[in-house]
XYZ file of N, CA and C in Angstrom:
693
model
N -21.756 19.585 -0.479
C -21.435 18.769 -1.647
C -19.949 18.381 -1.602
N -19.664 17.152 -1.993
C -18.301 16.649 -1.953
C -17.417 17.367 -2.980
N -16.178 17.655 -2.577
C -15.216 18.300 -3.474
C -14.844 17.341 -4.618
N -14.977 17.855 -5.838
C -14.593 17.089 -7.025
C -13.481 17.772 -7.816
N -13.449 19.119 -7.753
C -12.501 19.889 -8.551
C -11.558 20.666 -7.629
N -10.254 20.540 -7.884
C -9.253 21.272 -7.118
C -8.529 22.220 -8.066
N -8.567 23.500 -7.726
C -7.916 24.534 -8.527
C -6.657 24.989 -7.781
N -5.512 24.899 -8.447
C -4.252 25.324 -7.870
C -3.820 26.654 -8.462
N -3.343 27.553 -7.626
C -2.494 28.630 -8.094
C -1.196 27.968 -8.558
N -0.450 28.641 -9.440
C 0.775 28.004 -9.964
C 2.036 28.522 -9.292
N 2.338 29.808 -9.467
C 3.609 30.341 -8.975
C 3.657 30.365 -7.449
N 4.687 29.723 -6.923
C 4.960 29.638 -5.493
C 3.962 28.772 -4.716
N 3.039 28.155 -5.453
C 2.179 27.126 -4.848
C 2.652 25.759 -5.329
N 2.852 25.629 -6.628
C 3.402 24.388 -7.204
C 4.764 24.629 -7.854
N 4.825 25.646 -8.715
C 6.063 25.980 -9.431
C 6.810 27.007 -8.601
N 8.040 26.681 -8.219
C 8.774 27.519 -7.256
C 9.349 28.755 -7.934
N 8.488 29.740 -8.146
C 8.895 30.939 -8.875
C 10.012 31.686 -8.150
N 9.924 31.801 -6.843
C 10.955 32.550 -6.108
C 12.330 31.931 -6.330
N 12.418 30.619 -6.225
C 13.688 29.930 -6.406
C 14.170 30.014 -7.855
N 13.249 29.773 -8.788
C 13.637 29.789 -10.202
C 14.038 31.189 -10.672
N 13.342 32.206 -10.159
C 13.699 33.590 -10.504
C 15.060 33.943 -9.930
N 15.317 33.548 -8.714
C 16.610 33.814 -8.071
C 17.756 33.245 -8.904
N 17.605 31.992 -9.311
C 18.660 31.331 -10.096
C 18.853 31.997 -11.456
N 17.747 32.415 -12.069
C 17.806 33.038 -13.402
C 18.496 34.396 -13.331
N 18.102 35.207 -12.365
C 18.705 36.534 -12.221
C 20.181 36.419 -11.858
N 20.520 35.428 -11.046
C 21.921 35.222 -10.686
C 22.742 34.871 -11.925
N 22.191 34.024 -12.801
C 22.886 33.679 -14.053
C 23.147 34.926 -14.891
N 22.118 35.784 -15.055
C 22.265 36.999 -15.854
C 23.246 37.976 -15.202
N 23.150 38.104 -13.910
C 24.008 39.007 -13.142
C 25.477 38.638 -13.329
N 25.752 37.330 -13.238
C 27.136 36.868 -13.374
C 27.610 36.953 -14.821
N 26.745 36.613 -15.774
C 27.117 36.659 -17.183
C 27.488 38.079 -17.613
N 26.743 39.058 -17.130
C 26.995 40.444 -17.486
C 27.991 41.127 -16.560
N 28.532 40.357 -15.610
C 29.559 40.857 -14.680
C 29.119 42.164 -13.999
N 27.878 42.169 -13.546
C 27.317 43.375 -12.914
C 28.073 43.732 -11.636
N 28.463 42.721 -10.906
C 29.196 42.971 -9.665
C 30.510 43.707 -9.910
N 31.210 43.285 -10.954
C 32.501 43.909 -11.273
C 32.317 45.307 -11.878
N 31.347 45.452 -12.760
C 31.148 46.716 -13.456
C 30.616 47.818 -12.553
N 29.733 47.440 -11.623
C 29.041 48.471 -10.843
C 29.211 48.323 -9.339
N 30.040 47.361 -8.919
C 30.292 47.140 -7.481
C 28.995 46.927 -6.703
N 28.150 46.047 -7.255
C 26.886 45.693 -6.597
C 26.963 44.229 -6.204
N 26.613 43.914 -4.957
C 26.554 42.529 -4.527
C 25.263 41.881 -5.013
N 25.352 40.617 -5.426
C 24.150 39.988 -5.992
C 23.018 39.910 -4.990
N 23.283 39.498 -3.766
C 22.190 39.353 -2.798
C 21.506 40.691 -2.524
N 22.283 41.784 -2.521
C 21.678 43.112 -2.355
C 20.820 43.452 -3.564
N 21.327 43.160 -4.750
C 20.574 43.406 -5.981
C 19.276 42.620 -5.993
N 19.379 41.343 -5.656
C 18.174 40.496 -5.684
C 17.155 40.942 -4.649
N 17.608 41.350 -3.477
C 16.677 41.782 -2.424
C 15.879 43.002 -2.871
N 16.553 43.949 -3.533
C 15.861 45.143 -4.042
C 14.908 44.766 -5.168
N 15.399 43.924 -6.082
C 14.539 43.446 -7.178
C 13.273 42.779 -6.632
N 13.445 41.905 -5.655
C 12.319 41.147 -5.110
C 11.267 42.092 -4.536
N 11.705 43.090 -3.776
C 10.760 44.042 -3.177
C 10.022 44.835 -4.249
N 10.757 45.307 -5.249
C 10.141 46.077 -6.339
C 9.179 45.206 -7.141
N 9.608 43.991 -7.468
C 8.773 43.100 -8.272
C 7.483 42.720 -7.551
N 7.582 42.423 -6.261
C 6.386 42.074 -5.481
C 5.385 43.217 -5.483
N 5.879 44.457 -5.310
C 4.982 45.610 -5.297
C 4.335 45.818 -6.659
N 5.106 45.647 -7.729
C 4.545 45.798 -9.062
C 3.479 44.745 -9.347
N 3.698 43.516 -8.898
C 2.690 42.471 -9.090
C 1.438 42.765 -8.296
N 1.576 43.360 -7.112
C 0.407 43.783 -6.343
C -0.370 44.851 -7.104
N 0.359 45.769 -7.752
C -0.298 46.830 -8.530
C -1.009 46.264 -9.757
N -0.407 45.239 -10.381
C -1.089 44.561 -11.494
C -2.381 43.896 -10.995
N -2.255 43.176 -9.891
C -3.412 42.499 -9.305
C -4.539 43.483 -9.003
N -4.171 44.678 -8.544
C -5.167 45.685 -8.164
C -5.596 46.553 -9.333
N -5.092 46.270 -10.533
C -5.501 46.994 -11.728
C -4.895 48.373 -11.866
N -3.798 48.657 -11.162
C -3.193 49.980 -11.194
C -2.216 50.134 -12.364
N -1.620 49.044 -12.795
C -0.685 49.051 -13.919
C -0.955 47.823 -14.785
N -0.358 47.793 -15.971
C -0.465 46.611 -16.826
C 0.877 45.891 -16.873
N 0.910 44.762 -17.566
C 2.130 43.945 -17.544
C 3.275 44.637 -18.285
N 2.973 45.503 -19.253
C 4.037 46.214 -19.954
C 4.756 47.188 -19.020
N 4.002 47.813 -18.143
C 4.621 48.714 -17.162
C 5.550 47.927 -16.251
N 5.063 46.773 -15.815
C 5.905 45.924 -14.958
C 7.187 45.552 -15.680
N 7.071 45.143 -16.928
C 8.242 44.701 -17.681
C 9.242 45.839 -17.889
N 8.731 47.050 -18.043
C 9.600 48.194 -18.259
C 10.304 48.654 -16.981
N 9.723 48.335 -15.838
C 10.195 48.960 -14.605
C 10.871 48.045 -13.593
N 10.606 46.736 -13.592
C 11.123 45.983 -12.458
C 12.654 45.927 -12.425
N 13.286 45.750 -13.554
C 14.747 45.764 -13.565
C 15.298 47.195 -13.652
N 14.602 48.049 -14.406
C 15.048 49.445 -14.509
C 15.075 50.101 -13.129
N 13.993 49.933 -12.359
C 13.928 50.542 -11.035
C 14.948 49.915 -10.086
N 15.229 48.632 -10.278
C 16.241 47.961 -9.446
C 17.625 48.535 -9.724
N 17.979 48.605 -10.991
C 19.291 49.169 -11.334
C 19.394 50.638 -10.882
N 18.307 51.384 -11.068
C 18.334 52.804 -10.709
C 18.542 52.981 -9.208
N 18.028 52.051 -8.426
C 18.246 52.083 -6.974
C 19.742 52.095 -6.654
N 20.518 51.440 -7.477
C 21.963 51.372 -7.260
C 22.717 52.416 -8.085
N 21.999 53.392 -8.637
C 22.628 54.490 -9.367
C 22.963 54.170 -10.806
N 22.380 53.075 -11.340
C 22.634 52.693 -12.727
C 21.374 52.979 -13.549
N 21.399 54.074 -14.307
C 20.248 54.501 -15.109
C 20.503 54.067 -16.557
N 20.092 52.840 -16.869
C 20.424 52.248 -18.169
C 19.246 51.416 -18.668
N 18.438 52.012 -19.531
C 17.242 51.324 -20.028
C 17.603 50.101 -20.875
N 18.671 50.227 -21.668
C 19.069 49.116 -22.527
C 19.472 47.894 -21.690
N 20.253 48.114 -20.652
C 20.660 47.028 -19.768
C 19.458 46.427 -19.056
N 18.556 47.273 -18.617
C 17.368 46.814 -17.901
C 16.491 45.940 -18.783
N 16.292 46.366 -20.048
C 15.467 45.577 -20.956
C 16.182 44.300 -21.394
N 17.496 44.326 -21.436
C 18.246 43.092 -21.701
C 17.938 42.086 -20.601
N 17.982 42.528 -19.354
C 17.665 41.637 -18.235
C 16.224 41.146 -18.336
N 15.297 42.064 -18.639
C 13.885 41.691 -18.707
C 13.633 40.633 -19.769
N 14.119 40.880 -20.963
C 13.873 39.957 -22.071
C 14.521 38.590 -21.836
N 15.720 38.593 -21.330
C 16.396 37.317 -21.085
C 15.848 36.614 -19.849
N 15.365 37.390 -18.884
C 14.750 36.797 -17.700
C 13.537 35.957 -18.093
N 12.646 36.535 -18.893
C 11.434 35.813 -19.274
C 11.744 34.564 -20.081
N 12.801 34.607 -20.840
C 13.199 33.465 -21.664
C 13.958 32.428 -20.838
N 14.921 32.895 -20.058
C 15.824 31.980 -19.346
C 15.219 31.373 -18.086
N 14.184 32.005 -17.526
C 13.620 31.451 -16.274
C 13.070 30.049 -16.514
N 12.701 29.764 -17.749
C 12.152 28.445 -18.049
C 13.235 27.381 -18.166
N 14.494 27.804 -18.014
C 15.581 26.821 -17.890
C 15.634 26.239 -16.478
N 14.989 26.921 -15.548
C 14.920 26.455 -14.162
C 13.468 26.110 -13.862
N 13.221 24.887 -13.506
C 11.836 24.463 -13.300
C 11.691 23.660 -12.009
N 12.239 24.201 -10.947
C 12.103 23.552 -9.654
C 10.682 23.723 -9.133
N 10.149 22.661 -8.583
C 8.809 22.705 -7.997
C 8.925 22.928 -6.494
N 7.845 23.451 -5.927
C 7.764 23.582 -4.477
C 7.840 22.182 -3.857
N 8.515 22.073 -2.747
C 8.693 20.771 -2.092
C 7.349 20.081 -1.870
N 7.248 18.846 -2.311
C 6.030 18.058 -2.125
C 5.032 18.151 -3.264
N 5.302 19.013 -4.263
C 4.331 19.237 -5.335
C 4.032 17.964 -6.124
N 5.086 17.290 -6.573
C 4.900 16.080 -7.375
C 4.129 15.014 -6.603
N 4.503 14.844 -5.351
C 3.838 13.818 -4.528
C 2.351 14.135 -4.352
N 2.040 15.387 -4.033
C 0.644 15.708 -3.733
C -0.221 15.649 -4.990
N 0.356 15.978 -6.150
C -0.402 15.853 -7.396
C -0.694 14.390 -7.701
N 0.287 13.513 -7.479
C 0.055 12.082 -7.655
C -1.027 11.582 -6.694
N -0.946 12.053 -5.468
C -1.915 11.650 -4.438
C -3.335 12.072 -4.821
N -3.507 13.309 -5.241
C -4.831 13.816 -5.578
C -5.376 13.186 -6.856
N -4.493 12.946 -7.812
C -4.932 12.310 -9.065
C -5.390 10.873 -8.785
N -4.670 10.181 -7.911
C -5.042 8.809 -7.550
C -6.404 8.767 -6.852
N -6.762 9.860 -6.199
C -8.059 9.931 -5.521
C -9.183 10.425 -6.442
N -8.835 10.561 -7.738
C -9.807 10.862 -8.805
C -10.350 12.295 -8.754
N -9.625 13.203 -8.124
C -10.016 14.606 -8.212
C -9.677 15.137 -9.599
N -10.467 16.086 -10.076
C -10.144 16.804 -11.308
C -9.300 18.013 -10.920
N -8.123 18.127 -11.517
C -7.179 19.156 -11.124
C -7.082 20.241 -12.202
N -6.926 21.488 -11.749
C -6.911 22.637 -12.653
C -5.917 23.682 -12.140
N -5.493 24.560 -13.057
C -4.641 25.701 -12.715
C -5.409 26.987 -12.941
N -5.301 27.918 -12.014
C -5.824 29.267 -12.189
C -4.745 30.232 -11.730
N -4.131 30.918 -12.709
C -2.898 31.677 -12.437
C -3.041 33.148 -12.841
N -2.418 34.010 -12.063
C -2.334 35.425 -12.418
C -1.131 35.722 -13.317
N -0.387 34.694 -13.665
C 0.818 34.873 -14.472
C 0.503 35.162 -15.931
N 1.556 35.499 -16.667
C 1.406 35.789 -18.091
C 1.061 34.510 -18.850
N 0.088 34.631 -19.766
C -0.369 33.465 -20.519
C 0.775 32.787 -21.277
N 1.696 33.610 -21.829
C 2.735 33.047 -22.683
C 3.716 32.149 -21.945
N 3.751 32.240 -20.619
C 4.695 31.387 -19.876
C 4.007 30.361 -18.965
N 2.752 30.592 -18.631
C 2.082 29.696 -17.677
C 2.070 28.246 -18.161
N 1.618 28.026 -19.386
C 1.553 26.661 -19.893
C 2.943 26.064 -20.077
N 3.901 26.889 -20.507
C 5.269 26.379 -20.687
C 5.877 25.962 -19.353
N 5.572 26.697 -18.288
C 6.054 26.305 -16.962
C 5.538 24.921 -16.602
N 4.264 24.693 -16.866
C 3.668 23.389 -16.549
C 4.290 22.276 -17.390
N 4.495 22.550 -18.665
C 5.050 21.536 -19.567
C 6.491 21.211 -19.217
N 7.295 22.252 -19.034
C 8.724 22.045 -18.803
C 9.020 21.459 -17.431
N 8.126 21.687 -16.476
C 8.299 21.072 -15.157
C 7.598 19.712 -15.078
N 6.989 19.331 -16.212
C 6.371 18.002 -16.360
C 5.190 17.765 -15.418
N 4.407 18.838 -15.186
C 3.183 18.669 -14.391
C 1.925 18.950 -15.215
N 2.092 19.285 -16.505
C 0.947 19.649 -17.331
C -0.073 18.532 -17.454
N 0.384 17.289 -17.434
C -0.529 16.159 -17.650
C -1.490 15.938 -16.467
N -1.228 16.582 -15.359
C -2.105 16.430 -14.191
C -3.383 17.270 -14.337
N -3.350 18.286 -15.200
C -4.415 19.287 -15.184
C -5.348 19.189 -16.388
N -6.621 19.245 -16.096
C -7.617 19.207 -17.164
C -7.776 20.579 -17.820
N -7.611 21.644 -17.046
C -7.694 22.995 -17.599
C -6.612 23.869 -16.967
N -6.159 24.860 -17.751
C -5.215 25.849 -17.265
C -5.750 27.229 -17.635
N -6.028 28.043 -16.633
C -6.537 29.400 -16.856
C -5.468 30.405 -16.475
N -5.106 31.274 -17.424
C -4.213 32.394 -17.153
C -5.007 33.689 -17.177
N -4.607 34.624 -16.354
C -5.368 35.860 -16.218
C -5.471 36.627 -17.536
N -4.418 36.566 -18.337
C -4.430 37.295 -19.609
C -5.555 36.824 -20.531
N -5.918 35.559 -20.419
C -7.003 35.023 -21.237
C -8.339 35.662 -20.873
N -8.519 35.908 -19.592
C -9.790 36.436 -19.094
C -9.820 37.954 -19.150
N -8.654 38.568 -18.987
C -8.585 40.026 -18.985
C -8.625 40.639 -17.608
N -8.774 39.808 -16.574
C -8.715 40.273 -15.175
C -7.939 39.245 -14.373
N -7.495 39.655 -13.189
C -6.697 38.787 -12.334
C -7.408 38.526 -11.022
N -7.033 37.432 -10.378
C -7.491 37.222 -9.015
C -7.108 38.444 -8.176
N -7.932 38.968 -7.316
C -9.126 38.361 -6.715
C -10.441 38.660 -7.414
N -10.431 39.196 -8.648
C -11.681 39.522 -9.339
C -12.512 38.263 -9.574
N -13.818 38.323 -9.347
C -14.655 37.126 -9.479
C -14.735 36.571 -10.901
N -14.523 37.427 -11.902
C -14.659 36.976 -13.285
C -13.690 35.852 -13.633
N -12.486 35.891 -13.070
C -11.505 34.852 -13.409
C -11.887 33.523 -12.766
N -12.484 33.577 -11.571
C -12.962 32.344 -10.945
C -14.146 31.771 -11.730
N -15.043 32.658 -12.143
C -16.212 32.228 -12.928
C -15.775 31.574 -14.230
N -14.816 32.213 -14.907
C -14.321 31.687 -16.174
C -13.692 30.314 -15.980
N -12.841 30.190 -14.955
C -12.117 28.947 -14.738
C -13.065 27.802 -14.380
N -14.058 28.094 -13.555
C -15.027 27.057 -13.186
C -15.873 26.642 -14.395
N -16.265 27.597 -15.197
C -17.040 27.269 -16.400
C -16.227 26.420 -17.356
N -14.945 26.766 -17.523
C -14.052 25.996 -18.378
C -13.921 24.558 -17.894
N -13.919 24.404 -16.579
C -13.745 23.068 -15.977
C -15.066 22.306 -15.851
N -16.177 22.970 -16.083
C -17.477 22.338 -15.879
C -17.734 22.063 -14.411
N -17.248 22.968 -13.563
C -17.339 22.784 -12.109
C -18.323 23.777 -11.502
N -18.744 23.487 -10.290
C -19.592 24.384 -9.510
C -18.818 24.844 -8.279
N -19.181 25.999 -7.747
C -18.523 26.492 -6.524
C -18.575 25.461 -5.407
N -19.733 24.830 -5.300
C -19.980 23.931 -4.167
C -19.139 22.676 -4.197
N -18.641 22.276 -5.374
C -17.811 21.068 -5.433
C -16.365 21.375 -5.808
N -15.954 22.620 -5.520
C -14.604 23.071 -5.893
C -13.880 23.689 -4.711
N -12.543 23.662 -4.801
C -11.713 24.299 -3.781
C -10.464 24.849 -4.476
N -9.990 25.991 -3.978
C -8.774 26.610 -4.497
C -7.653 26.455 -3.477
N -6.429 26.199 -3.957
C -5.253 26.150 -3.102
C -4.273 27.194 -3.623
N -3.896 28.165 -2.764
C -2.989 29.205 -3.217
C -2.267 29.884 -2.081
N -1.198 30.619 -2.440
C -0.320 31.210 -1.421
C -0.506 32.695 -1.226
N -1.346 33.350 -2.053
C -1.512 34.795 -1.968
C -2.801 35.117 -1.200
N -2.647 35.866 -0.100
C -3.800 36.131 0.765
C -4.889 36.912 0.051
N -4.505 37.944 -0.691
C -5.499 38.773 -1.383
C -6.061 38.053 -2.597
N -5.164 37.645 -3.482
C -5.588 37.063 -4.763
C -6.329 35.740 -4.561
N -5.786 34.874 -3.733
C -6.329 33.520 -3.604
C -7.384 33.408 -2.503
N -7.022 33.759 -1.291
C -7.947 33.556 -0.163
C -9.110 34.540 -0.226
N -8.803 35.836 -0.248
C -9.880 36.827 -0.301
C -10.698 36.677 -1.572
N -10.013 36.425 -2.689
C -10.722 36.261 -3.958
C -11.684 35.099 -3.947
N -11.210 33.940 -3.492
C -12.080 32.756 -3.454
C -13.225 32.940 -2.469
N -12.930 33.492 -1.307
C -13.975 33.669 -0.286
C -15.071 34.615 -0.773
N -14.686 35.687 -1.405
C -15.684 36.633 -1.919
C -16.502 36.028 -3.049
N -15.876 35.142 -3.803
C -16.567 34.456 -4.889
C -17.504 33.381 -4.357
N -17.282 32.962 -3.125
C -18.123 31.917 -2.524
C -17.581 30.527 -2.701
N -16.261 30.427 -2.845
C -15.598 29.151 -3.116
C -14.682 28.800 -1.963
N -14.614 27.532 -1.610
C -13.759 27.094 -0.518
C -12.292 27.261 -0.925
N -11.413 27.423 0.081
C -10.012 27.715 -0.202
C -9.110 27.159 0.889
N -7.931 26.716 0.477
C -6.864 26.334 1.410
C -5.727 27.335 1.214
N -5.367 28.028 2.291
C -4.284 29.006 2.238
C -2.953 28.306 2.479
N -2.061 28.379 1.481
C -0.724 27.818 1.603
C 0.171 28.911 2.179
N 0.395 28.856 3.470
C 1.114 29.912 4.183
C 2.617 29.696 4.054
N 3.113 29.833 2.839
C 4.505 29.527 2.546
C 5.454 30.550 3.173
N 4.963 31.777 3.427
C 5.801 32.825 4.010
C 5.582 32.981 5.509
N 4.864 32.019 6.107
C 4.610 32.044 7.552
C 3.980 33.358 8.013
N 2.898 33.726 7.316
C 2.161 34.935 7.698
C 1.331 34.695 8.951
N 1.023 33.414 9.220
C 0.270 33.031 10.432
C -1.022 33.819 10.577
N -1.769 33.873 9.494
C -3.087 34.521 9.529
C -4.018 33.748 10.435
N -4.829 34.469 11.158
C -5.809 33.811 12.030
C -7.201 34.217 11.574
N -7.941 33.237 11.116
C -9.312 33.473 10.674
C -10.130 32.237 11.003
N -11.273 32.456 11.546
C -12.115 31.327 11.967
C -12.438 30.423 10.783
N -12.248 29.135 10.990
C -12.564 28.099 10.011
C -11.685 28.162 8.757
N -10.596 28.898 8.819
C -9.697 28.954 7.670
C -8.905 27.655 7.559
N -8.931 27.068 6.364
C -8.073 25.912 6.077
C -6.685 26.448 5.721
N -5.660 26.012 6.430
C -4.328 26.555 6.222
C -3.280 25.456 6.292
N -2.303 25.531 5.399
C -1.190 24.576 5.406
C 0.127 25.351 5.316
N 1.187 24.730 5.780
C 2.528 25.311 5.654
C 3.423 24.427 4.783
N 2.937 23.266 4.424
C 3.640 22.358 3.496
C 2.576 21.668 2.655
N 2.893 21.443 1.382
C 1.889 20.877 0.475
C 1.354 19.533 0.926
N 2.163 18.743 1.610
C 1.690 17.434 2.050
C 0.540 17.530 3.046
N 0.392 18.695 3.687
C -0.703 18.876 4.659
C -2.057 18.960 3.965
N -2.056 19.053 2.638
C -3.339 19.029 1.899
C -4.088 17.745 2.220
N -3.343 16.673 2.518
C -3.970 15.381 2.815
C -4.873 15.446 4.050
N -4.678 16.454 4.882
C -5.541 16.616 6.046
C -6.945 17.071 5.676
N -7.057 17.676 4.494
C -8.345 18.234 4.066
C -8.986 17.479 2.898
N -8.168 16.747 2.118
C -8.700 16.149 0.889
C -8.295 14.673 0.791
């Protein structure tokens, strides 16, 4: 059956979360003069934060922790790594991070072009995100891509995250789509590729981190414009 519905992951597939988070944390770091107060270099701080945050998001995806645990620990554990045991400072960073990150709304290179291209070809476009519901729609609005999408599904709405089949089922039902006429595009191997494949839905792996996965018949791109090779 011909593809009619395209489901995009949001963070790091269209909305450049890594870049926007980096800029936001740098703003907070400099405003609070963390380098001067604690003799910590920003790039070292960010590298530790990134590793901790990625692991916590994997634990959320796997159902090992909830989002409140992540919020309590990602900055706290980062500061503690550098010998700074300060819950108040950590929560200041957390609260302002979630608010201020929406001041930065850079898209992944090629995102605007490929959305225009797919919309012109009359595909129905949708978002299916593991992100927090309270920020997912605002990211789309503030980056001015919300008008491209007929539906936006956040994991918090469903109560489970990719790769669980329930979130794919919910999103397809919301869109009035069938597995056979749908495809997912995402950058997370477990959440997006494994999740879609187990659900029985076609998928394009956006290999933004150059993981160079090898799997028979896998659709894979390294730049969003390469979507044109498949759609």
